mmCIF file of C-alpha atoms in Angstrom:
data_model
loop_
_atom_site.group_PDB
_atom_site.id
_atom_site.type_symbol
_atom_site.label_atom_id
_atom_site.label_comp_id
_atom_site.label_asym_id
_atom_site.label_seq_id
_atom_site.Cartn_x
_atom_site.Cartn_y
_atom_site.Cartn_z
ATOM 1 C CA UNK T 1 0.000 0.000 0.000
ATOM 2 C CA UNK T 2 3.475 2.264 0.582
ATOM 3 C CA UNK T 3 0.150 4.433 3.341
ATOM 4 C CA UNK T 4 2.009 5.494 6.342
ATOM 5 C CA UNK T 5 0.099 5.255 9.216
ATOM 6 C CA UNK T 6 1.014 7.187 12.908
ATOM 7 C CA UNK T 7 -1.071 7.331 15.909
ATOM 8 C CA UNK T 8 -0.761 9.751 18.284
ATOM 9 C CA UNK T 9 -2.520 8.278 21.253
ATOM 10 C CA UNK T 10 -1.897 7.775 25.284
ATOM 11 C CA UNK T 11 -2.376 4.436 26.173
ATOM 12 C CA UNK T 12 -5.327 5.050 29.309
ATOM 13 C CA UNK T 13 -7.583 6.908 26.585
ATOM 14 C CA UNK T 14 -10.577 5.040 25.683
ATOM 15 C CA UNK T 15 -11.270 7.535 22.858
ATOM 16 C CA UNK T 16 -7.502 5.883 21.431
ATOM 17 C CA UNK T 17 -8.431 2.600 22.186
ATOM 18 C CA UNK T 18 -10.914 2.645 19.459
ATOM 19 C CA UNK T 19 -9.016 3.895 16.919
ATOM 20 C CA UNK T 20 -5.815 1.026 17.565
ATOM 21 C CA UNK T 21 -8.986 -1.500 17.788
ATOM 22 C CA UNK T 22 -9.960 -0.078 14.416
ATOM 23 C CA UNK T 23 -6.434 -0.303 12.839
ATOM 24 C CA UNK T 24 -6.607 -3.849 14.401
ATOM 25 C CA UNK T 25 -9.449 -5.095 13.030
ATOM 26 C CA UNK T 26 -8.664 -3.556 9.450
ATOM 27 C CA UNK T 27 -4.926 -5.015 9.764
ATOM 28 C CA UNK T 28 -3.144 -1.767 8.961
ATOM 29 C CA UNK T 29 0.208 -1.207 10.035
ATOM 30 C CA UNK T 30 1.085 1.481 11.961
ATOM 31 C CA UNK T 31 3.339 3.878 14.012
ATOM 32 C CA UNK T 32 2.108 4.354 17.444
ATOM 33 C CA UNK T 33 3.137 7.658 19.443
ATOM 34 C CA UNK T 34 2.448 7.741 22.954
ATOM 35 C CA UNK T 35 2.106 11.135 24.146
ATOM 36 C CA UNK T 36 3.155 12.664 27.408
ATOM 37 C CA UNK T 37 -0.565 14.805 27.913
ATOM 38 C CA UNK T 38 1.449 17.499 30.158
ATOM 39 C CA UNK T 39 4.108 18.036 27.398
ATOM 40 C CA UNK T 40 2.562 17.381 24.416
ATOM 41 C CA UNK T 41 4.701 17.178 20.994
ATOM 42 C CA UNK T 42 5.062 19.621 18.592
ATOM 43 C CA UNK T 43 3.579 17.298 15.999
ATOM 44 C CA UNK T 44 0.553 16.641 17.749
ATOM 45 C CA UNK T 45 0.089 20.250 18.828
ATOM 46 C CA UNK T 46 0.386 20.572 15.146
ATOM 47 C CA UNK T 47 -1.747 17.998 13.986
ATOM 48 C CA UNK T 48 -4.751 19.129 15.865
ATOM 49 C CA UNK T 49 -4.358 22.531 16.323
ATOM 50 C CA UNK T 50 -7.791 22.920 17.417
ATOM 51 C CA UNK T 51 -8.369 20.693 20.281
ATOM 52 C CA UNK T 52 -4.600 19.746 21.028
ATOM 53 C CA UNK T 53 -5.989 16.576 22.179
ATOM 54 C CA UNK T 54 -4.876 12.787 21.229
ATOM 55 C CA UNK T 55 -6.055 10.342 19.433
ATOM 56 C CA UNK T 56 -4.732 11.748 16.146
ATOM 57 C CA UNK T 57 -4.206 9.706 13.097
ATOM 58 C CA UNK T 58 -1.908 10.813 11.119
ATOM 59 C CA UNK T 59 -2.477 9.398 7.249
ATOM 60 C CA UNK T 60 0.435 10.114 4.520
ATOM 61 C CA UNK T 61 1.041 13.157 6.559
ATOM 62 C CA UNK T 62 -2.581 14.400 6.986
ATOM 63 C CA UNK T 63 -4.739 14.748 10.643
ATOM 64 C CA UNK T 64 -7.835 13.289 11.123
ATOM 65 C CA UNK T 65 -8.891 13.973 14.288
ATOM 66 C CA UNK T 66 -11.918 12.896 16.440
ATOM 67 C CA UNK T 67 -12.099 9.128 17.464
ATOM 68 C CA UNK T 68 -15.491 8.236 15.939
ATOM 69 C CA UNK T 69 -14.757 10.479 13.123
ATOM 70 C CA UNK T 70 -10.699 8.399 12.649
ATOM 71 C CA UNK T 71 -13.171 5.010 13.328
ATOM 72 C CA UNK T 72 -15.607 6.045 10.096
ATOM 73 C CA UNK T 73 -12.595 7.298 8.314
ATOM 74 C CA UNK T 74 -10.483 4.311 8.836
ATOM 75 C CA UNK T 75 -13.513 1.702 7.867
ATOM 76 C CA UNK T 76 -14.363 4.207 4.659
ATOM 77 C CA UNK T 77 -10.334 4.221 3.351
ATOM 78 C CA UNK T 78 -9.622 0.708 4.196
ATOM 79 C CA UNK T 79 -12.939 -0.971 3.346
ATOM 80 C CA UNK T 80 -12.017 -4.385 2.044
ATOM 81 C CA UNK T 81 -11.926 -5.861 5.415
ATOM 82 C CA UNK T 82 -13.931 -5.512 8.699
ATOM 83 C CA UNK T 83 -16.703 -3.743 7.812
ATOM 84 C CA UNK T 84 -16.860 -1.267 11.554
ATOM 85 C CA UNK T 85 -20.436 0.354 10.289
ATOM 86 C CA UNK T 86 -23.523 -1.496 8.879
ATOM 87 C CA UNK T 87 -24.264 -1.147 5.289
ATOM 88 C CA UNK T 88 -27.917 -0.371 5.573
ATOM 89 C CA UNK T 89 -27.982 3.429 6.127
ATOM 90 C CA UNK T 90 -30.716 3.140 8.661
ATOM 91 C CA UNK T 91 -28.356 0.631 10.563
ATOM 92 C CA UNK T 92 -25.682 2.976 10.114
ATOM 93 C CA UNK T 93 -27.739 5.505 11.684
ATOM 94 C CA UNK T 94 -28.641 3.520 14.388
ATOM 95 C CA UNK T 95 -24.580 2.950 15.347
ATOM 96 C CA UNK T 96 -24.004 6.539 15.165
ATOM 97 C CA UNK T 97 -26.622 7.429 17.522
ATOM 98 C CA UNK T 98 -25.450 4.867 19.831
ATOM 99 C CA UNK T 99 -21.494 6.088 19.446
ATOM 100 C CA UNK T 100 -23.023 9.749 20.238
ATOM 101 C CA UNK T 101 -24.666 8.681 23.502
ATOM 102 C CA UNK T 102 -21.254 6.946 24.194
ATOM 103 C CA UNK T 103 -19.839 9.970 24.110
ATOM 104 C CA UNK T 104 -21.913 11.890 25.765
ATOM 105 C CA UNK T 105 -22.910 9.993 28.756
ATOM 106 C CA UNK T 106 -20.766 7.504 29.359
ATOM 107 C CA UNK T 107 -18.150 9.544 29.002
ATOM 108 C CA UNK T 108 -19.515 11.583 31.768
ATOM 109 C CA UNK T 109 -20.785 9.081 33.767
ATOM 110 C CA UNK T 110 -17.280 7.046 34.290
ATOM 111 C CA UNK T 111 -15.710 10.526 35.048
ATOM 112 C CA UNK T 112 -18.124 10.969 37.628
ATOM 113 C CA UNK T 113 -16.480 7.753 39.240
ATOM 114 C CA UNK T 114 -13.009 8.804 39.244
ATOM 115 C CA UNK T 115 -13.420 12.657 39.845
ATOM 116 C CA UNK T 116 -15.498 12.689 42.704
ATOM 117 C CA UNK T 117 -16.071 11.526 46.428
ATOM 118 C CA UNK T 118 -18.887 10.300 48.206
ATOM 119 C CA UNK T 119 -22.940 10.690 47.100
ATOM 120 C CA UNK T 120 -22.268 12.154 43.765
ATOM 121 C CA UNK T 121 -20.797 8.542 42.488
ATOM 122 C CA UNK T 122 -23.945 6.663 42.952
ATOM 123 C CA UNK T 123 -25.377 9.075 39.968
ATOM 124 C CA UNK T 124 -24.877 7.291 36.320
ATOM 125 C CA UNK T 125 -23.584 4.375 37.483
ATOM 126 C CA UNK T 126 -25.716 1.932 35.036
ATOM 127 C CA UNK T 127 -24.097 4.472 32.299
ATOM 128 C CA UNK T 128 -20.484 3.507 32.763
ATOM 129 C CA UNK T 129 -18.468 2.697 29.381
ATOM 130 C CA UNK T 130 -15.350 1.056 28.311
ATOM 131 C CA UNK T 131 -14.035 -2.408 29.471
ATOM 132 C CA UNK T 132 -10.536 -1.468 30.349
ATOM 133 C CA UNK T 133 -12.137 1.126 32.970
ATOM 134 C CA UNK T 134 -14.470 -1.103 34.581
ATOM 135 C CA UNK T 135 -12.080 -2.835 36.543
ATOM 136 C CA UNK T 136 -11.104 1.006 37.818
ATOM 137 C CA UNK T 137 -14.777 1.904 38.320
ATOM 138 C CA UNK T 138 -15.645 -1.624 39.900
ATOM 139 C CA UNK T 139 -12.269 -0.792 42.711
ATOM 140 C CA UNK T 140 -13.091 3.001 43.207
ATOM 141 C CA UNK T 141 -16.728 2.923 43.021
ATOM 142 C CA UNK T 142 -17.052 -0.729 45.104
ATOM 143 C CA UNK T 143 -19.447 -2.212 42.622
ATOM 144 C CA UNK T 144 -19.387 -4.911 40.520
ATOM 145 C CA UNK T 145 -20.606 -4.021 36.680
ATOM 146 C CA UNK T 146 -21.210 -7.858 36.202
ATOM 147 C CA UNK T 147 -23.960 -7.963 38.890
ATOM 148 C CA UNK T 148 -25.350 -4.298 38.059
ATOM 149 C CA UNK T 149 -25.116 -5.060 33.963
ATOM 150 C CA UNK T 150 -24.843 -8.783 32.731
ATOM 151 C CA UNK T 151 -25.895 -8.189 29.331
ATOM 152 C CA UNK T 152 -22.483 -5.759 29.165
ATOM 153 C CA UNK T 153 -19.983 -7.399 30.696
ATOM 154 C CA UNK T 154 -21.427 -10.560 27.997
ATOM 155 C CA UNK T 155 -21.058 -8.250 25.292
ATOM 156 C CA UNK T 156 -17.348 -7.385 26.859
ATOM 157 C CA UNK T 157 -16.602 -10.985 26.984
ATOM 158 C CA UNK T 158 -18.013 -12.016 23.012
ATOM 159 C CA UNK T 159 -15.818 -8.552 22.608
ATOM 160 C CA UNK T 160 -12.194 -10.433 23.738
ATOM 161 C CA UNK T 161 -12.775 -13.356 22.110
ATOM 162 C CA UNK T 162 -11.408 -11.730 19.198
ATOM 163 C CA UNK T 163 -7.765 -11.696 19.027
ATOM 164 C CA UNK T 164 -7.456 -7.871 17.524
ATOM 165 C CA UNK T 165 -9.695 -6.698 19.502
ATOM 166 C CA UNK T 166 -7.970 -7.939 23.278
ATOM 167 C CA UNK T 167 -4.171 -7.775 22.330
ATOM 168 C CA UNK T 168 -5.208 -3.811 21.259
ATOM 169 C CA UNK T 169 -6.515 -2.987 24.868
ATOM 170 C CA UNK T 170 -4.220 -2.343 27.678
ATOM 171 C CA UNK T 171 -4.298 -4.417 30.780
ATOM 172 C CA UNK T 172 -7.358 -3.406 33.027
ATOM 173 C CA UNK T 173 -5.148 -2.999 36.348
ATOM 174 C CA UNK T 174 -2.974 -0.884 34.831
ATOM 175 C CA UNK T 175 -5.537 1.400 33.936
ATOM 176 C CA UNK T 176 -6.819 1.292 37.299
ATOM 177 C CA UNK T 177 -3.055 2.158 39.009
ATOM 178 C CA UNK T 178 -3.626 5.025 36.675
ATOM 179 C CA UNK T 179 -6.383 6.397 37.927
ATOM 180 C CA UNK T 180 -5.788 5.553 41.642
ATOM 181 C CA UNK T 181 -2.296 8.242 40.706
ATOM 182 C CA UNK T 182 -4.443 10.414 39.054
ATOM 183 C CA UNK T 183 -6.723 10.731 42.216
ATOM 184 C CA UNK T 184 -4.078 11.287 44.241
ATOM 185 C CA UNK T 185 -2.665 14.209 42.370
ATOM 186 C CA UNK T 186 -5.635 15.727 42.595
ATOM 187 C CA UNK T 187 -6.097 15.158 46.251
ATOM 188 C CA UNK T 188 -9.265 13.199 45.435
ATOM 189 C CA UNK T 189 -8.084 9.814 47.408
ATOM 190 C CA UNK O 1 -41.138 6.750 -3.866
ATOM 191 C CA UNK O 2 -44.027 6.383 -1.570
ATOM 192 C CA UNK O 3 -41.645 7.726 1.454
ATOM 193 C CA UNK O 4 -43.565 9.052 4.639
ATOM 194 C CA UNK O 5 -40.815 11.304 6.020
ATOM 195 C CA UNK O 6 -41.892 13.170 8.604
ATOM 196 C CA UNK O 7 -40.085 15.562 10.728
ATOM 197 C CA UNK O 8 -40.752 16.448 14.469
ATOM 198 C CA UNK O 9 -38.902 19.870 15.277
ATOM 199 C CA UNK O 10 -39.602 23.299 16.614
ATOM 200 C CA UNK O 11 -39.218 26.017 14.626
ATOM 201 C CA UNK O 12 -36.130 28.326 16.340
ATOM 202 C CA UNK O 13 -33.897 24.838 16.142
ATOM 203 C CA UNK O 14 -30.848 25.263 15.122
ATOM 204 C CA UNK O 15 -30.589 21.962 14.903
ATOM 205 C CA UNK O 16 -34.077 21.438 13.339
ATOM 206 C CA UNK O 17 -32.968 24.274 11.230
ATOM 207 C CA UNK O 18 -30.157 21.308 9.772
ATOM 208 C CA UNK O 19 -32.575 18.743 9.010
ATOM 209 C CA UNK O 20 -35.065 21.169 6.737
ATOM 210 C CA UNK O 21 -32.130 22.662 4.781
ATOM 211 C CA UNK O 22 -31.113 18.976 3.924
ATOM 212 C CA UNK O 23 -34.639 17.893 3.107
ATOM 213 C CA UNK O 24 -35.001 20.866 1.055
ATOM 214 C CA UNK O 25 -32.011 20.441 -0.909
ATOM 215 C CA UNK O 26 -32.471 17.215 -1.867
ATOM 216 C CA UNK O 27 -36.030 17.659 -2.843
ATOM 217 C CA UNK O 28 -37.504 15.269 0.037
ATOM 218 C CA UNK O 29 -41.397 16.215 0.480
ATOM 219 C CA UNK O 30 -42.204 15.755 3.895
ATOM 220 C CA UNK O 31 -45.068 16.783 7.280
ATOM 221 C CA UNK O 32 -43.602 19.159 9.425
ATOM 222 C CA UNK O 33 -44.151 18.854 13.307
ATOM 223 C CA UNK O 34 -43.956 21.598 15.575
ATOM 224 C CA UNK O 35 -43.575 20.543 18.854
ATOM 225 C CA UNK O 36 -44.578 22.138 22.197
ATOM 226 C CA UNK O 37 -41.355 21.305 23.835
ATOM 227 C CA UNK O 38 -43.110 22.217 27.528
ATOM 228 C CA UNK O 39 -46.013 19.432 26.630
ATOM 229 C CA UNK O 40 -44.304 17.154 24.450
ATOM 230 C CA UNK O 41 -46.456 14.722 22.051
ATOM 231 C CA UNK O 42 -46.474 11.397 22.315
ATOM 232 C CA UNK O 43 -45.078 10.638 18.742
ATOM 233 C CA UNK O 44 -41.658 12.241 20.070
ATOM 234 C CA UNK O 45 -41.188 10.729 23.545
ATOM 235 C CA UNK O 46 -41.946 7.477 21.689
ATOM 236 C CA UNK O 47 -39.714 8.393 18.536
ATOM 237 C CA UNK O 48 -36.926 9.539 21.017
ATOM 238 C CA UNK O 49 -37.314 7.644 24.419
ATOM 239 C CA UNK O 50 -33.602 7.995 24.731
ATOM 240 C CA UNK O 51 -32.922 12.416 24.778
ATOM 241 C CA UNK O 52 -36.710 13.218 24.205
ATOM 242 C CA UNK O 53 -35.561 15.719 21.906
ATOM 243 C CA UNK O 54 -36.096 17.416 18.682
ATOM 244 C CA UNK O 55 -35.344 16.746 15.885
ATOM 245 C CA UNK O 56 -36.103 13.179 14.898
ATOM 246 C CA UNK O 57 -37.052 12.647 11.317
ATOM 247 C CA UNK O 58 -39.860 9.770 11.027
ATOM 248 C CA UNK O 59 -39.081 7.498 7.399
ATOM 249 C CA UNK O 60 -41.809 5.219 7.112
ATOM 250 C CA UNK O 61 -42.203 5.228 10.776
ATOM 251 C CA UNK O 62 -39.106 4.676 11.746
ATOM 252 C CA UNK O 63 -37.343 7.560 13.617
ATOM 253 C CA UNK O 64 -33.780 8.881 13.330
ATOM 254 C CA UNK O 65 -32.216 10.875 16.082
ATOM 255 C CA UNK O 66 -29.610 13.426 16.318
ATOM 256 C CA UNK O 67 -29.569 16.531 13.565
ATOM 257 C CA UNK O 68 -25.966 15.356 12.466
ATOM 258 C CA UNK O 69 -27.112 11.997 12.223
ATOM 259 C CA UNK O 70 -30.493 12.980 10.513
ATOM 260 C CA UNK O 71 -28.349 15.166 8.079
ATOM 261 C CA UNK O 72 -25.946 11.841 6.747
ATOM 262 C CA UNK O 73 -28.969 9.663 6.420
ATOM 263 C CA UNK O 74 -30.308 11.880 4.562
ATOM 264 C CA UNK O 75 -27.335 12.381 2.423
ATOM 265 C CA UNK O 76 -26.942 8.491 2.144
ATOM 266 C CA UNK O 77 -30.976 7.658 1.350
ATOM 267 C CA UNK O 78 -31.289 10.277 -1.106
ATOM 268 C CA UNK O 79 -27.908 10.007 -2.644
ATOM 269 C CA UNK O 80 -29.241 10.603 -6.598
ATOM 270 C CA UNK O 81 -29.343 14.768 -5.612
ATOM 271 C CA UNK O 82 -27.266 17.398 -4.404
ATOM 272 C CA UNK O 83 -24.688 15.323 -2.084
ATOM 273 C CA UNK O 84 -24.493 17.002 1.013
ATOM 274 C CA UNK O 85 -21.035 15.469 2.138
ATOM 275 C CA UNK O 86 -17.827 15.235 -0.084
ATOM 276 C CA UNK O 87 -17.542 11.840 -1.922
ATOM 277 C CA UNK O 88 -13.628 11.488 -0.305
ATOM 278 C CA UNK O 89 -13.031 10.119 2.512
ATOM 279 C CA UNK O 90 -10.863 12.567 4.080
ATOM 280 C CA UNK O 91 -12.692 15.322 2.934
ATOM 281 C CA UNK O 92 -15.788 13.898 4.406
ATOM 282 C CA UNK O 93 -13.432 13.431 7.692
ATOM 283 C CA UNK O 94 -12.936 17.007 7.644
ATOM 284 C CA UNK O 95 -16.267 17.542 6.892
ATOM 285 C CA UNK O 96 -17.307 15.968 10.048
ATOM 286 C CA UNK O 97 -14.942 17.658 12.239
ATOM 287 C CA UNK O 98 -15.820 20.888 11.913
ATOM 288 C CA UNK O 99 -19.745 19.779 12.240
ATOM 289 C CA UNK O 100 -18.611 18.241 15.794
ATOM 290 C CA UNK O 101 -16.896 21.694 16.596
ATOM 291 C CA UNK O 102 -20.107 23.326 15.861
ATOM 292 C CA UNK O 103 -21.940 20.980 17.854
ATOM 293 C CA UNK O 104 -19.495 21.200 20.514
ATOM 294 C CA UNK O 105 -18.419 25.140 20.756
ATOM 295 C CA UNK O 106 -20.961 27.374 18.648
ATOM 296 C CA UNK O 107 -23.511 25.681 20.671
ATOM 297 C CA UNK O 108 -22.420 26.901 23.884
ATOM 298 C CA UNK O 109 -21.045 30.002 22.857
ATOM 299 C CA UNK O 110 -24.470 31.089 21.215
ATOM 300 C CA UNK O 111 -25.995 29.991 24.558
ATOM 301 C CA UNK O 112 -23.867 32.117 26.406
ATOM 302 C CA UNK O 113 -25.074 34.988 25.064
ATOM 303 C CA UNK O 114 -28.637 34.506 25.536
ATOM 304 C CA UNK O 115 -28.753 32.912 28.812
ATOM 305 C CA UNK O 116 -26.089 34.939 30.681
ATOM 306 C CA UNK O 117 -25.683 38.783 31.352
ATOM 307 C CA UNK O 118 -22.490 41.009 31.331
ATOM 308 C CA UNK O 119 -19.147 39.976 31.448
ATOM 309 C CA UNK O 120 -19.388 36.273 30.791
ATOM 310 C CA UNK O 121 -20.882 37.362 27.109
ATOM 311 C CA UNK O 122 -17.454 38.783 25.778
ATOM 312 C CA UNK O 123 -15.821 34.701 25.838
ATOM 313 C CA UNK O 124 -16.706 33.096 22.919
ATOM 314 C CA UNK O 125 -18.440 35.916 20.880
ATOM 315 C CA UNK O 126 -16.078 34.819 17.919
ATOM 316 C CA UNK O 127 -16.967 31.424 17.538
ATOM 317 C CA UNK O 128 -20.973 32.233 17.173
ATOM 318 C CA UNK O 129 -23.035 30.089 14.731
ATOM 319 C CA UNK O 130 -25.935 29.958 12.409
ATOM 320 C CA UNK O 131 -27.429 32.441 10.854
ATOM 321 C CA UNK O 132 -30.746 32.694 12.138
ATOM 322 C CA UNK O 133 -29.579 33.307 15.548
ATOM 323 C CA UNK O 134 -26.672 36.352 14.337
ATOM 324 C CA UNK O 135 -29.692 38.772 14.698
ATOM 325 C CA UNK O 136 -30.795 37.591 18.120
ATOM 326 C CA UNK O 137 -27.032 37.486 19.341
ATOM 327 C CA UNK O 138 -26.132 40.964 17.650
ATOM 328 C CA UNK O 139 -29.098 42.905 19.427
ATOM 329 C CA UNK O 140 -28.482 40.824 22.612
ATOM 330 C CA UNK O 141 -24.601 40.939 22.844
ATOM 331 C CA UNK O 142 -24.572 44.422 21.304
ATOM 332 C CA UNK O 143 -22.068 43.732 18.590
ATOM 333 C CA UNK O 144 -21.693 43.189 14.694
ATOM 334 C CA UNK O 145 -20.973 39.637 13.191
ATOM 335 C CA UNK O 146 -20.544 41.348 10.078
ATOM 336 C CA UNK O 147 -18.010 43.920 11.846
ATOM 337 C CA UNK O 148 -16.210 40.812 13.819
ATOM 338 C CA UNK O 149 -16.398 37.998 11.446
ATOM 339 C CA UNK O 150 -16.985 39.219 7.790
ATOM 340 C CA UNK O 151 -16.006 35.982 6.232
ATOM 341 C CA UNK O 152 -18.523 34.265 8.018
ATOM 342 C CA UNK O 153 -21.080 36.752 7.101
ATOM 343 C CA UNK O 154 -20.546 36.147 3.318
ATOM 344 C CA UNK O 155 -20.454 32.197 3.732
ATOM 345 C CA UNK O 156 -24.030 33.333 4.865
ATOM 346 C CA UNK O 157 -24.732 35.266 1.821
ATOM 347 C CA UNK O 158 -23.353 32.662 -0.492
ATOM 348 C CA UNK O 159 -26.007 30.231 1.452
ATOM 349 C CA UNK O 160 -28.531 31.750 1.020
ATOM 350 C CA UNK O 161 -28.588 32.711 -2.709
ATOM 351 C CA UNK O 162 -29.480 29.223 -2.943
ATOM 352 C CA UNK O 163 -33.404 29.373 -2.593
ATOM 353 C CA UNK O 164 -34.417 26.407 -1.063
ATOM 354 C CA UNK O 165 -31.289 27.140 1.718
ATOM 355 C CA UNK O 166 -33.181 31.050 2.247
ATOM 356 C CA UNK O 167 -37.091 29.133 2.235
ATOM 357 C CA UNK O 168 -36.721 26.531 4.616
ATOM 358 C CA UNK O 169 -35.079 29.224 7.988
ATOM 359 C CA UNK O 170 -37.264 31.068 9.787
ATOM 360 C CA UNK O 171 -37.167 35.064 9.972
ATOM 361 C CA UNK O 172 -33.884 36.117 12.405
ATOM 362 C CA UNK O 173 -36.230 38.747 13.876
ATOM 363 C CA UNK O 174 -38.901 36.093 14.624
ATOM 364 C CA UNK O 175 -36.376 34.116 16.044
ATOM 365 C CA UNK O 176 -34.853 37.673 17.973
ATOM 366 C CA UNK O 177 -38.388 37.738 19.455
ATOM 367 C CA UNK O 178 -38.551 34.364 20.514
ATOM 368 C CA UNK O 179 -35.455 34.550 22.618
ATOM 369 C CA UNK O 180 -36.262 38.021 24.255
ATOM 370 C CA UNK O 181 -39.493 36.132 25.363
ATOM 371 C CA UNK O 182 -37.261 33.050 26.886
ATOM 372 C CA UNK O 183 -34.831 35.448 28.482
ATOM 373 C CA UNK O 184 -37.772 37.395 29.893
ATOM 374 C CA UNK O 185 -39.277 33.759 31.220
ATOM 375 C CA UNK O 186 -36.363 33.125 32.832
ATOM 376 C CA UNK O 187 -35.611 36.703 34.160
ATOM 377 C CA UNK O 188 -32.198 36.977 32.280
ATOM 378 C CA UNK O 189 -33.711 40.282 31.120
#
């Protein structure tokens, strides 16, 4: 294909763990950059000038940025394999409403976990996202997202099965050492 | 075609605003809805059981959700006329990001200035959207687009020489009076 691919990503973010899951799925071999969020690069500062935020993929030297927007581009330029969106437009509709409520309450909701003490984390709780959090929600929150939601944590499981999919994720308790740090830092242990 | 598209919105939407320039560009017929969003109908908290919002376009009684979302389905149903999204993939990547950045900062910003007084008015007043509103915003915020942002204001004017663009938005001063009333409501006045 002679396409160079680079990711600039940092590994915690469950907006980048889409896009390597993408690039997974579709087999396409890349460069991955993982960025220091408190001293961020000149390329990505560059690359996404606008929200100076990872993931960026960089494609023969062009941004996209955006994960769900990377995710559509990814399954619209490499489209042989892996179809990531239905065919049927009203399907297609259907997954992009469901990837906009991802990001805009789940999102929330699993922030609400990490970022706050006390009452407030009860709130959202049935809303939480993203497998390689849970274990992090499950310790900080004390709940278990298998008792609460079943029908997730089966959808999580049929999820792993697939070899692109789990060797693309990071390891669940590191995630969770991250966040415990995080708290700290912000004097919210 | 024997479609049944019908379209629940309320008139001042922005976002509703979205949905009828795409349906009038690409020639859909279709029954306009305006919905009393303080006594909601039926039809849209059973359309939209998730955000209970407008606007949700209704095709053959199945609803879509999420202006965005409305705006590529239509694009991809009706694909014969008038595309509404480029036909390359990164273009149409770029495409998107800037219609998340609307959705994301114009949004706010325009809210800003209707629903706050003073000070807190001057952040933002650059990154104001949609046309219909400018009007509202300039006699509220006191200030000229056309002054601040001229190239904006003639994107507007190139929009709207197209006619079925300038037939399907409401009047700027109806839309003026309509958020005079709200701020009034909600003693922001």
């Amino acid at each position: 294909m002679g396409d160079e691919v680079k990711l600039l990503d940092f590994w915690p973010s469950m907006f980048g763990m889409r896009v390597r899951v993408a690039l997974a799925l579709k087999g396409v071999p890349n460069e991955y950059v993982d960025e220091d969020l408190r001293n961020k690069s000149s390329l990505l500062l560059q690359m996404n000038p606008i929200h100076k935020k990872i993931p960026v993929l960089v494609h023969n030297g062009k941004p996209i940025c955006e994960s769900s927007i990377i995710v559509q581009y990814i399954d619209e330029v490499w489209k042989d394999k892996a179809p990531l969106l239905p065919s049927d437009p009203y399907d297609r509709a259907q997954a992009r409403f469901w990837v906009d409520f991802i990001d805009k309450k789940l999102f929330d909701g699993g922030r609400k976990i990490w970022a706050t003490k006390g009452e407030e984390q009860e709130e959202d709780i049935v809303l939480i996202g993203y497998y390689t959090w849970f274990y992090a929600y499950e310790t900080i929150g004390n709940f278990s997202i298998e008792a609460e939601c079943p029908k997730i944590m089966s959808w999580v499981k049929r999820c792993l099965q697939n070899e692109s999919v789990a060797k693309s994720l990071p390891d669940p308790k590191k995630v969770c050492d991250f966040v415990l740090q995080m708290k700290k830092k912000y004097g919210l242990d």
